[in-house]
Structures are given as structure tokens and as C-alpha cells.
Amino acid sequence: MSAHIVFRDVTKRFVVRDRASRRRTEFTAVRGVDLDVERGEFLVLVGPSGCGKSTLLDLLGGLTEPSEGQVLLDGAPITGPGLDRGVVFQQYALLPWRTAQGNVEFGLEAAGVPRRERPDKARGFLDLVGLSGFEDRHPHQLSGGMRQRVAIARSLAYDPTVLLMDEPFAALDAQTRESLQDELLRIWRRTGKTVVFITHSIDEAVYLGQRVAVLTSRPGRVKEVVPIGLGDRTEQADLRSSPEFARYRHRIWELLHDEVSRAQQQEKEVAAV
Amino acid sequence: MTALLEARPAVDEERPTRDRVKRPSLPRRVADALLTAVGKVAAIAVLLAVWETAPRLGLVDATFLPPFSTVVDAWWRLATSGQLLDNTGASLARSLSGFGLAVAVAVPLGLLIGWYKPVATLLGPLLEVFRNTAALALLPVFVLLLGIGETSKIAIVFYACTWPILLNTISAVRGVDPTLLRLAKSVDLSGFRLFQKVILPASVPTVFTGIRLAGAVSILVLVAAEMVGAKAGLGYLINASQFNFAIPQMYAGIITISAIGVVFNQVLVALERRFTSWRVPVGS
């Protein structure tokens, strides 16, 4: 049986117009990406900035199509967006005119859940992310961490098999981030979703991922997939300080280090032109 | 499975600070409100006091600027004779019809132009020309084409009100947060539902700004139009009073217009608040 999600030799190119010379140039975001994700797996993608992490997520979400190769979901190529994949954005993307409850109901509406069932279901999902009692708050009355909880509840509401998370905790302060990481692991275990999670934080990658895929600098390829054998993260009190954690952390740091300096070199060259 | 039974996280830590701020005591609040009210009224009171005393002290010619009390007296006589009501009624009917028509036409049109790129490209240059042409400069054209009756007056108000609403609606649609559009795309919303559930509600605040601007414009343009050729209306009243040297009546007409302007704007502001209560309060 083939994997749940399969990237097969995926290349994505964009045509960009150079502002100074007005020439159209081709820009390769990712090249020849091969990656398998098993059903129910928690996979983290890390890479230097501009390496095409978000492009991979857009391809999975069906927001864009590969120039070459294929992205398969349960053996079938992805042709467009769909409710079998839920996207969680870094900027939360909450509808500011709706309450927390209304935002979760938005997910239910998209899935075609009958009107009468929506309020109860929405309350259930808010409860799942620990937001009981905050149903009637508007996004501007919620903290960043709570907003992201609402966004996660909304994605869960239409019951996707895959959660695609694009640096969802990057804008949060350290304490909130850690509590949301634990929360996410809890929800993941409870719901059995497949999670594809993008981050630029090595700590976050090691803490969350069953496997961590390290990408190269642009054009992005999968440099190495590191399995993380840390078991249940919430069992251990201060896992982040343990020697095993440090070992994984260092391993990924090594893999990333060269790529980051190369990415910075690329940025300088672009700026110099 | 133990994870399932885990305690809920302490969300209380993240509770917004708004709740922590204790409301001050009742007498304190009343005193604060009174102080604010006094502050708001002070400037107007000073203006009226100067208006009252300057002509009496002979600082200005009382013939051309009669004391405020004289103007109030004239206003009261106009009001009791029914003249004021008739003229105000005539003005409001014109102004509100033109304004209402503009809202009914410009909002849907703006949504269309804002959303469909080809429509925008097609109509863009035309809009640019018209919005930069002062509405009152076109008044003679309206009179020529539509006569000096009600039609031309309502038409000029309609025309002048259209631009602020149209332009604000277009920029409202263009300015919808791109992450919300990505969200809508990711859940595969159809075109109509995208409009209904995302674009329309997101546009409301900016559209309302346009409507509020149009409210002010509707009165401004109407009064000018009524000064040119009309047999009723507040603009007519002001102009005719000046011709007949009924100066206090002229000022009575002017303060009526500014009062209507203020009330109209307050009504629109209240409506705007009602529809955009979800917005982040300014200054927080």
C-alpha cells in the first residue's frame, strides 16, 4: 500500500517579472522533491527562509499546481483545494466580524453541515482546543494564542484527514507557543489526523515531529528526513533539556547550517544585482 | 489515553486585559461624563457668545451679522409660520432621494468593479475623469438636460453622492485581507459564497466611510443647486432672504442646514457603529 501523501519528483517554477529590467525570469521554488507521509503521521518540514516550504504546503493544499511531477493524496493527484485538507495559517485568518463560535461555524458551513447542528458542533470543537467560555468573543478580544486555537478548531470542524500548518505558532510568545505545542500534540493524538507542519524553529521541529524533513536552500529539495525517537513528548517533564533532545536538535542544526549560510549568500547576491 | 483526560490549559492567563480594568464608581463616572459634555459644548458656547456680543458691542455691523438672539427669534417665526418646515421638507426629500439612489446604485456597482478586473480596466479611466470633475460644474448641464425641476436637483445630488460611495466600495473590495481570501480558497468556497461570507462583510466598514462622506456631500450640493434655480428648499430660503434683505432669516436658514448636516452625520455614524462593532476599537 502506498503512503497517504506522496510527493513524486515535484518541481515548482514561478515566472517573475524583474522590476528593473522588466524581463520575465523563471524562478524555481522547489526542485525534484520526493517525500512520503504516512496516514496519521506528524511530519515537520524545516528549511532556511525562502526554500519553498510554503510552496510545498500550497501544493498540498491545492492552492497551486506542480510544474513537474505529482502530489498524490491516497494515490490520486491533487487537483485543487478540498475539505479533506485543513489549512492553518500563520496569521490566523479569522473572520474579524464573527465571534470565536462564528468562525468555527464558518468551517462547518463550508462542509455543508446543517444549520441546526452547527452551534453544538462548534462549541464541541472550541472545547477541544480549550476555549470553552470564549464562544462569544470577537477575534480582537482574544490573545494571539487563543486566536490560533480558534483557527485550529475551525480547521478541525470540517473534519479533514490532513492538517496543513504553515508556521502557525511563529507569531506567538515563547510560553504561549510551548503550551500550544503540547495542545496540538494532544489534539493530534486524540483525532488521529495526519499533520504536515512547517516551521523554521529547530526546537519546535524536534519537539513536535515524528519525522523532520530538512529542506535545502533554494531551489528546495529534501536534504534528509530525520526520524525523531522521543516517544510521547508530554510524558516527560522537561523534555527540551534532555540529552536525546539535544542530540536531535544538533543533528538537524548541522543539516540546516550549510543551507542557511547558502540561503543568506543567495539573498545577498539578489540584493547586489 | 491519559492525554485525553488532561486538564484544560490555563487559558485564564491569556484573558484579555479589558476584563481586568475595573470600572470606576458611579459618581466618578457621572462626573467624568459631565466633564466631557462640558468640554464638548464649550467651543460652541464660545462661538455663540461671540456671535451675540460682537454685533451688540458694535464690533461688526449688526445689519449684516445680527446678534444670535435675533436670528433665533427669526428662526422661531419661520418655524411657527410653517415656512421652515416646507422648505426643509423640500430639501430633505431631494437630498434623501438622491442619496438613497446613489447608495442603491453605487454599492453594487462598486462591488462589481472591485471584484472583476476586466470591468475595472474598462471603467477605470472613465471613473477617473468623472470623479475629478466638480459636480457643481456640471449643474448647468443637468439643468439644460433635465430642466429646473426636481429631476435635475435629485440627479445632481445622486451624481455627487455616487463618487465617494463608488470609490470607497471599490477600494473596500480590493483591500480585503488576502489571508482571508486564501482561507476561502482553501475551503473551496464557491464564487457566490465567497462574496456573501467573506468579501461583503469585510467591505462593510470602508463602504460605510463612503456613505458617510456622501451624506455630507448630499446636503452640500443640494443647497448650492437650490440657490441656482428653485422655488422651495433651504438653499432657496437662504438665497431669497439675502435678496430681500431679510438677514436674520438668512442666518436662520444657515443654522438649520448645519443642524441637519450634523444630525444626518450622527445618524450615519451610529449606523456605522452598529454594523462594524466587531472592529478593533481605535487606539487599542
XYZ file of C-alpha atoms in Angstrom:
557
model
C 0.000 0.000 0.000
C 1.323 3.410 -0.917
C 1.682 6.271 1.539
C -1.073 8.725 2.436
C 0.651 11.705 0.853
C 3.272 11.276 -1.842
C 5.445 13.961 -3.422
C 6.905 12.379 -6.543
C 9.748 14.334 -8.167
C 7.856 17.606 -7.680
C 9.209 20.794 -9.222
C 7.520 24.175 -8.991
C 8.600 27.153 -11.051
C 7.193 30.667 -10.973
C 7.532 33.300 -13.640
C 8.566 36.565 -12.069
C 8.945 39.900 -13.774
C 12.100 41.720 -12.842
C 11.146 45.194 -11.751
C 14.251 46.966 -13.059
C 14.804 45.285 -16.425
C 11.141 44.299 -16.909
C 12.404 40.930 -18.122
C 10.481 37.821 -17.269
C 12.627 35.354 -15.420
C 11.860 31.907 -14.195
C 12.243 31.179 -10.518
C 12.448 27.623 -9.242
C 10.977 27.355 -5.750
C 11.345 23.598 -5.262
C 13.058 21.033 -7.473
C 12.716 17.278 -7.539
C 11.056 16.839 -4.165
C 10.367 13.247 -3.144
C 8.593 12.740 0.139
C 6.139 10.262 1.642
C 3.870 10.925 4.585
C 2.066 8.050 6.294
C -1.516 8.263 7.452
C -1.722 9.680 10.965
C 1.874 10.817 10.916
C 3.183 14.094 12.308
C 5.729 15.359 9.798
C 7.631 18.614 10.217
C 9.294 20.500 7.381
C 12.217 22.754 8.274
C 14.410 24.753 5.970
C 16.127 28.088 5.523
C 13.965 31.067 4.653
C 12.865 31.162 1.040
C 13.482 27.446 0.492
C 9.964 26.744 -0.741
C 8.434 25.287 2.437
C 5.258 27.230 1.905
C 5.207 26.259 -1.761
C 5.113 22.598 -0.742
C 2.199 23.335 1.566
C 0.361 25.278 -1.161
C 0.838 22.315 -3.488
C -0.626 20.005 -0.860
C -3.482 22.407 -0.205
C -4.247 22.537 -3.920
C -3.733 26.294 -3.999
C -1.146 25.844 -6.752
C -0.135 23.072 -9.155
C 3.278 21.494 -9.670
C 5.195 22.392 -12.834
C 6.571 18.841 -12.955
C 5.928 15.696 -11.008
C 2.918 14.777 -8.939
C 1.467 15.295 -5.498
C -0.737 12.342 -4.564
C -3.253 12.078 -1.765
C -4.323 8.460 -1.183
C -2.981 7.599 -4.613
C -4.906 10.300 -6.517
C -3.264 13.502 -7.800
C -4.334 16.693 -6.020
C -6.249 18.869 -8.460
C -7.466 21.690 -6.242
C -8.405 22.740 -2.749
C -10.687 20.461 -0.791
C -12.111 19.905 2.646
C -10.068 16.737 3.090
C -7.176 19.067 3.870
C -7.407 21.790 6.514
C -5.023 24.724 6.397
C -3.909 26.629 9.494
C -2.295 29.940 8.611
C 0.387 31.828 10.496
C -1.785 34.963 10.511
C -4.780 33.002 11.884
C -7.054 34.214 9.037
C -10.023 34.593 11.354
C -13.070 36.486 10.113
C -12.942 39.552 12.392
C -16.706 40.184 12.177
C -17.534 36.756 13.559
C -17.199 35.526 17.116
C -14.992 32.566 18.010
C -18.068 30.393 17.655
C -18.973 32.012 14.318
C -15.503 31.357 12.983
C -15.707 27.686 13.835
C -19.174 27.582 12.278
C -17.623 29.003 9.114
C -15.719 25.722 8.799
C -18.945 23.800 9.357
C -20.784 25.892 6.763
C -18.060 25.186 4.239
C -18.504 21.480 4.911
C -22.270 21.768 4.419
C -23.225 20.816 7.986
C -26.944 21.616 8.504
C -27.608 24.907 10.268
C -29.238 23.344 13.331
C -26.262 21.144 14.099
C -23.659 23.881 13.793
C -23.823 25.631 17.196
C -23.411 22.413 19.200
C -20.643 21.102 16.998
C -18.824 24.439 17.064
C -18.971 24.510 20.854
C -17.567 20.989 20.901
C -14.565 21.983 18.790
C -13.924 25.110 20.856
C -13.984 22.886 23.911
C -11.469 20.571 22.247
C -8.986 23.434 21.841
C -9.624 24.632 25.409
C -11.735 27.677 24.628
C -14.985 26.905 26.441
C -16.467 30.129 27.717
C -14.945 32.240 24.958
C -17.556 31.447 22.304
C -18.897 34.985 22.063
C -15.585 36.819 21.850
C -14.577 38.511 18.655
C -11.016 37.894 17.420
C -9.829 41.325 18.568
C -10.873 40.398 22.091
C -8.686 37.284 22.061
C -4.938 36.902 22.537
C -2.753 35.598 19.710
C -2.628 32.124 21.202
C -6.387 31.989 21.588
C -6.901 33.190 18.024
C -4.746 30.378 16.746
C -6.740 27.935 18.869
C -9.904 29.188 17.187
C -8.271 28.758 13.782
C -7.271 25.193 14.668
C -10.821 24.469 15.872
C -12.160 25.823 12.592
C -9.887 23.544 10.543
C -10.853 20.552 12.636
C -14.516 21.435 12.232
C -14.768 20.236 8.651
C -13.027 17.028 9.610
C -10.109 16.930 7.182
C -7.829 13.906 7.151
C -4.768 16.142 6.848
C -3.898 19.308 8.764
C -1.522 21.626 6.916
C 0.093 24.091 9.280
C 2.188 26.959 7.955
C 4.325 28.252 10.836
C 1.197 28.525 12.976
C 2.986 29.441 16.199
C 5.662 31.748 14.764
C 3.933 34.956 15.861
C 3.366 33.821 19.457
C 5.451 34.445 22.554
C 7.556 31.575 23.908
C 5.246 30.461 26.748
C 2.108 30.514 24.631
C 3.956 28.668 21.887
C 5.001 25.868 24.211
C 1.521 25.419 25.621
C 0.037 25.363 22.121
C 2.631 22.800 21.012
C 1.519 20.467 23.803
C -2.082 21.214 22.963
C -1.513 20.380 19.312
C 0.136 17.064 20.193
C -2.817 16.239 22.414
C -5.303 17.080 19.646
C -3.251 15.141 17.116
C -3.267 12.022 19.275
C -6.919 12.397 20.040
C -8.086 12.961 16.456
C -5.556 10.826 14.570
C -5.114 13.432 11.832
C -2.113 13.472 9.561
C -0.219 16.694 10.287
C 2.222 18.419 7.953
C 3.777 21.235 9.932
C 6.130 23.928 8.686
C 8.470 25.776 10.989
C 11.822 27.491 10.973
C 12.416 26.630 14.617
C 14.586 23.557 15.147
C 13.295 23.141 18.706
C 9.736 23.152 17.548
C 10.536 20.644 14.794
C 12.204 18.193 17.193
C 9.542 18.618 19.840
C 6.586 18.047 17.531
C 7.700 15.813 14.691
C 7.754 12.052 14.424
C 9.942 12.757 11.457
C 11.616 16.014 10.438
C 12.286 16.673 6.759
C 15.147 19.125 6.287
C 14.993 21.111 3.060
C 17.903 22.640 1.184
C 18.197 26.280 0.246
C 16.521 27.425 -2.960
C 15.588 25.577 -5.057
C 14.303 23.429 -2.228
C 14.906 19.689 -2.170
C 14.552 17.245 0.687
C 18.061 17.004 2.102
C 17.329 14.381 4.693
C 14.408 13.030 6.677
C 15.330 12.541 10.328
C 13.135 10.186 12.394
C 12.739 11.517 15.929
C 12.578 8.737 18.522
C 11.472 10.704 21.520
C 8.191 8.907 22.191
C 5.359 10.680 23.948
C 6.511 14.269 24.472
C 4.106 15.129 27.242
C 5.136 12.185 29.430
C 8.465 13.755 30.272
C 8.534 16.954 32.293
C 11.326 18.971 30.691
C 11.987 17.078 27.517
C 13.680 20.010 25.847
C 16.598 19.813 28.308
C 17.192 16.084 27.886
C 20.381 14.829 26.168
C 18.418 12.942 23.456
C 16.551 16.115 22.584
C 19.842 17.975 22.344
C 21.259 15.267 20.092
C 18.357 15.502 17.628
C 18.482 19.235 17.820
C 22.176 19.254 16.985
C 21.715 16.766 14.133
C 19.145 18.989 12.460
C 21.165 22.097 13.197
C 24.112 20.532 11.343
C 21.932 19.661 8.374
C 20.486 23.161 8.269
C 23.644 25.105 8.959
C 25.199 24.936 5.478
C 21.833 25.565 3.871
C 21.199 28.651 5.917
C 24.549 30.200 5.028
C 23.950 29.356 1.372
C 20.489 30.907 1.529
C 21.965 34.058 3.042
C 24.576 34.149 0.282
C 21.779 33.903 -2.295
C 19.913 36.743 -0.681
C 22.999 38.936 -0.784
C 23.519 38.159 -4.466
C 19.920 39.052 -5.241
C 20.242 42.289 -3.313
C 23.512 43.173 -5.056
C 22.110 42.790 -8.597
C -5.154 7.646 26.563
C -4.199 9.623 29.620
C -3.718 12.574 27.309
C -7.444 12.716 26.720
C -8.106 13.336 30.347
C -5.545 16.037 30.678
C -6.666 19.212 32.341
C -7.541 22.126 30.122
C -4.730 24.635 29.783
C -4.875 27.704 31.927
C -6.429 29.987 29.356
C -7.067 32.495 32.097
C -3.514 33.677 31.684
C -4.379 34.748 28.206
C -7.542 36.535 29.163
C -7.570 39.961 27.554
C -6.676 42.820 29.848
C -10.013 44.505 29.143
C -11.645 42.476 31.890
C -9.030 43.334 34.438
C -9.645 47.051 34.236
C -12.194 47.775 36.925
C -14.998 50.156 36.080
C -14.778 53.314 38.195
C -17.510 54.027 40.740
C -20.842 55.537 39.679
C -20.399 59.131 40.991
C -16.976 59.163 39.401
C -18.429 58.061 36.048
C -21.186 60.680 36.184
C -18.645 63.387 36.977
C -16.462 62.221 34.103
C -19.393 62.234 31.701
C -20.421 65.726 32.789
C -16.892 66.997 32.351
C -16.693 65.516 28.857
C -20.061 67.034 27.968
C -18.976 70.458 29.185
C -15.771 70.146 27.174
C -17.695 69.266 24.048
C -20.157 72.147 24.393
C -17.585 74.786 25.427
C -16.312 75.696 21.956
C -19.806 76.074 20.535
C -20.886 78.130 23.534
C -17.952 80.484 22.998
C -18.797 80.862 19.313
C -22.418 81.711 20.109
C -21.374 84.149 22.840
C -19.091 85.987 20.412
C -21.867 85.999 17.825
C -24.240 87.511 20.392
C -21.921 90.158 21.807
C -19.861 91.286 18.807
C -22.799 92.984 16.980
C -24.143 94.416 20.253
C -20.790 95.975 21.100
C -20.542 97.383 17.589
C -17.521 95.302 16.666
C -19.325 94.213 13.483
C -22.220 95.757 11.619
C -25.394 94.386 13.216
C -27.183 94.724 9.880
C -25.012 92.086 8.250
C -24.401 89.950 11.327
C -27.392 90.296 13.632
C -26.951 89.012 17.202
C -27.623 85.326 17.688
C -30.790 86.005 19.716
C -32.275 87.941 16.788
C -31.515 85.031 14.495
C -33.154 82.600 16.932
C -36.171 84.863 17.034
C -36.371 84.902 13.226
C -35.918 81.127 13.170
C -38.791 80.699 15.596
C -41.074 82.872 13.465
C -40.124 80.934 10.340
C -40.782 77.696 12.192
C -44.184 78.708 13.536
C -45.330 80.073 10.174
C -44.662 76.659 8.619
C -42.272 78.166 6.095
C -39.272 76.472 7.590
C -40.930 73.066 7.623
C -41.971 73.358 3.971
C -38.519 74.359 2.822
C -36.762 71.780 4.991
C -39.152 69.127 3.721
C -38.427 70.041 0.111
C -34.668 69.943 0.712
C -34.704 66.678 2.638
C -36.863 64.957 0.040
C -34.423 65.870 -2.726
C -31.344 65.173 -0.712
C -32.522 61.812 0.602
C -33.792 60.598 -2.792
C -30.509 61.477 -4.478
C -28.516 59.978 -1.633
C -30.651 56.828 -1.490
C -30.383 56.305 -5.235
C -26.629 56.749 -5.046
C -26.336 54.105 -2.306
C -28.558 51.710 -4.247
C -26.562 52.092 -7.449
C -23.003 52.765 -6.324
C -22.601 49.955 -3.771
C -23.454 47.067 -6.148
C -21.558 48.742 -8.978
C -18.531 49.252 -6.749
C -18.582 45.608 -5.656
C -18.684 44.573 -9.298
C -15.866 46.889 -10.358
C -13.769 45.970 -7.347
C -14.073 42.254 -7.918
C -13.905 41.866 -11.696
C -10.609 43.081 -13.063
C -11.867 43.490 -16.673
C -14.716 45.744 -15.534
C -12.219 47.826 -13.588
C -9.891 48.183 -16.576
C -12.799 49.148 -18.793
C -14.381 51.704 -16.465
C -11.271 52.916 -14.651
C -10.336 55.846 -16.927
C -13.963 56.975 -17.112
C -14.246 56.987 -13.339
C -11.029 58.943 -13.092
C -12.396 61.681 -15.384
C -15.758 61.955 -13.685
C -14.587 61.935 -10.106
C -12.207 64.762 -10.865
C -14.964 66.880 -12.374
C -16.590 69.037 -9.696
C -20.255 68.094 -9.506
C -21.364 71.713 -9.343
C -19.529 72.463 -12.584
C -21.972 70.076 -14.211
C -25.024 71.750 -12.701
C -25.732 73.833 -15.853
C -25.565 70.651 -17.910
C -28.067 68.927 -15.622
C -30.381 71.934 -15.814
C -30.116 72.019 -19.612
C -30.859 68.325 -19.969
C -33.365 67.814 -17.148
C -34.907 71.239 -16.670
C -35.012 73.273 -13.479
C -37.492 70.988 -11.717
C -36.977 68.277 -9.132
C -35.339 65.848 -11.564
C -32.232 67.908 -12.140
C -31.774 68.565 -8.414
C -32.131 64.943 -7.409
C -29.884 63.998 -10.322
C -27.084 66.314 -9.258
C -27.247 65.028 -5.661
C -27.260 61.463 -6.969
C -24.288 62.215 -9.187
C -22.251 63.895 -6.456
C -23.025 61.182 -3.888
C -22.122 58.366 -6.240
C -18.380 59.015 -6.320
C -17.434 58.736 -2.659
C -19.540 55.588 -2.294
C -18.314 54.024 -5.524
C -14.635 54.712 -4.895
C -14.768 53.544 -1.296
C -16.619 50.371 -2.241
C -14.056 49.585 -4.926
C -11.160 50.069 -2.546
C -13.025 48.076 0.133
C -13.233 45.048 -2.133
C -9.639 45.470 -3.280
C -8.486 45.810 0.313
C -9.956 42.560 1.645
C -7.271 40.805 3.689
C -5.522 38.374 1.289
C -5.200 35.741 4.024
C -8.992 35.658 4.250
C -9.137 35.054 0.507
C -6.604 32.256 0.886
C -8.710 30.800 3.665
C -11.808 30.928 1.464
C -9.875 29.291 -1.355
C -8.526 26.593 0.930
C -12.050 25.566 1.971
C -13.120 25.693 -1.669
C -15.883 28.313 -1.294
C -17.876 28.947 -4.455
C -17.805 32.414 -6.014
C -21.164 33.443 -4.617
C -20.486 32.171 -1.103
C -17.068 33.793 -1.129
C -18.805 37.084 -1.850
C -21.523 36.567 0.720
C -19.403 35.208 3.543
C -16.085 36.992 3.117
C -15.952 39.919 0.697
C -19.217 41.611 1.637
C -18.782 41.626 5.417
C -15.114 42.549 5.110
C -16.043 45.546 2.943
C -18.726 46.997 5.203
C -16.530 49.420 7.193
C -14.908 51.047 4.167
C -18.203 51.178 2.273
C -19.720 52.975 5.244
C -16.977 55.563 5.226
C -18.016 56.325 1.648
C -21.674 56.505 2.621
C -20.873 58.928 5.407
C -18.903 61.163 3.045
C -21.787 61.012 0.584
C -24.180 62.119 3.327
C -22.244 65.339 3.770
C -21.945 65.812 0.023
C -25.702 65.352 -0.497
C -26.506 68.394 1.629
C -23.636 70.477 0.336
C -24.512 70.023 -3.318
C -28.239 70.329 -2.827
C -28.029 73.712 -1.139
C -25.868 75.022 -3.957
C -28.285 73.636 -6.529
C -31.230 75.215 -4.768
C -29.535 78.582 -4.849
C -29.393 78.497 -8.631
C -32.957 77.723 -9.579
C -35.621 76.645 -7.129
C -38.869 77.835 -5.618
C -38.506 75.917 -2.360
C -35.819 74.407 -0.191
C -33.360 75.703 2.365
C -30.898 76.867 -0.285
C -33.721 78.849 -1.849
C -34.712 80.251 1.551
C -31.187 81.467 2.245
C -30.744 82.986 -1.163
C -34.185 84.622 -1.285
C -33.750 86.054 2.225
C -30.498 87.627 1.185
C -32.129 89.189 -1.900
C -34.954 90.578 0.230
C -32.503 91.789 2.831
C -34.096 89.580 5.474
C -30.709 88.928 7.044
C -31.857 87.210 10.293
C -33.952 84.790 8.204
C -30.914 84.061 6.056
C -28.889 83.093 9.139
C -31.843 81.054 10.395
C -31.687 79.060 7.159
C -27.947 78.579 7.522
C -28.124 77.230 11.081
C -30.940 74.901 10.047
C -28.736 73.456 7.333
C -25.788 72.942 9.638
C -28.089 71.312 12.203
C -29.422 68.941 9.546
C -25.868 68.174 8.448
C -24.791 67.347 11.991
C -27.857 65.173 12.674
C -27.531 63.307 9.375
C -23.883 62.608 10.038
C -24.623 61.405 13.581
C -27.266 59.032 12.258
C -24.794 57.607 9.742
C -22.062 57.326 12.371
C -24.464 55.448 14.647
C -25.391 53.094 11.792
C -21.731 52.585 11.017
C -21.011 51.675 14.649
C -23.900 49.261 14.643
C -22.607 47.430 11.589
C -18.926 47.449 12.419
C -18.969 46.785 16.149
C -16.592 43.870 15.568
C -13.795 46.147 14.515
C -10.753 46.631 16.710
C -11.513 49.748 18.749
C -9.364 52.628 17.602
C -6.389 53.268 19.844
C -6.194 49.818 21.431
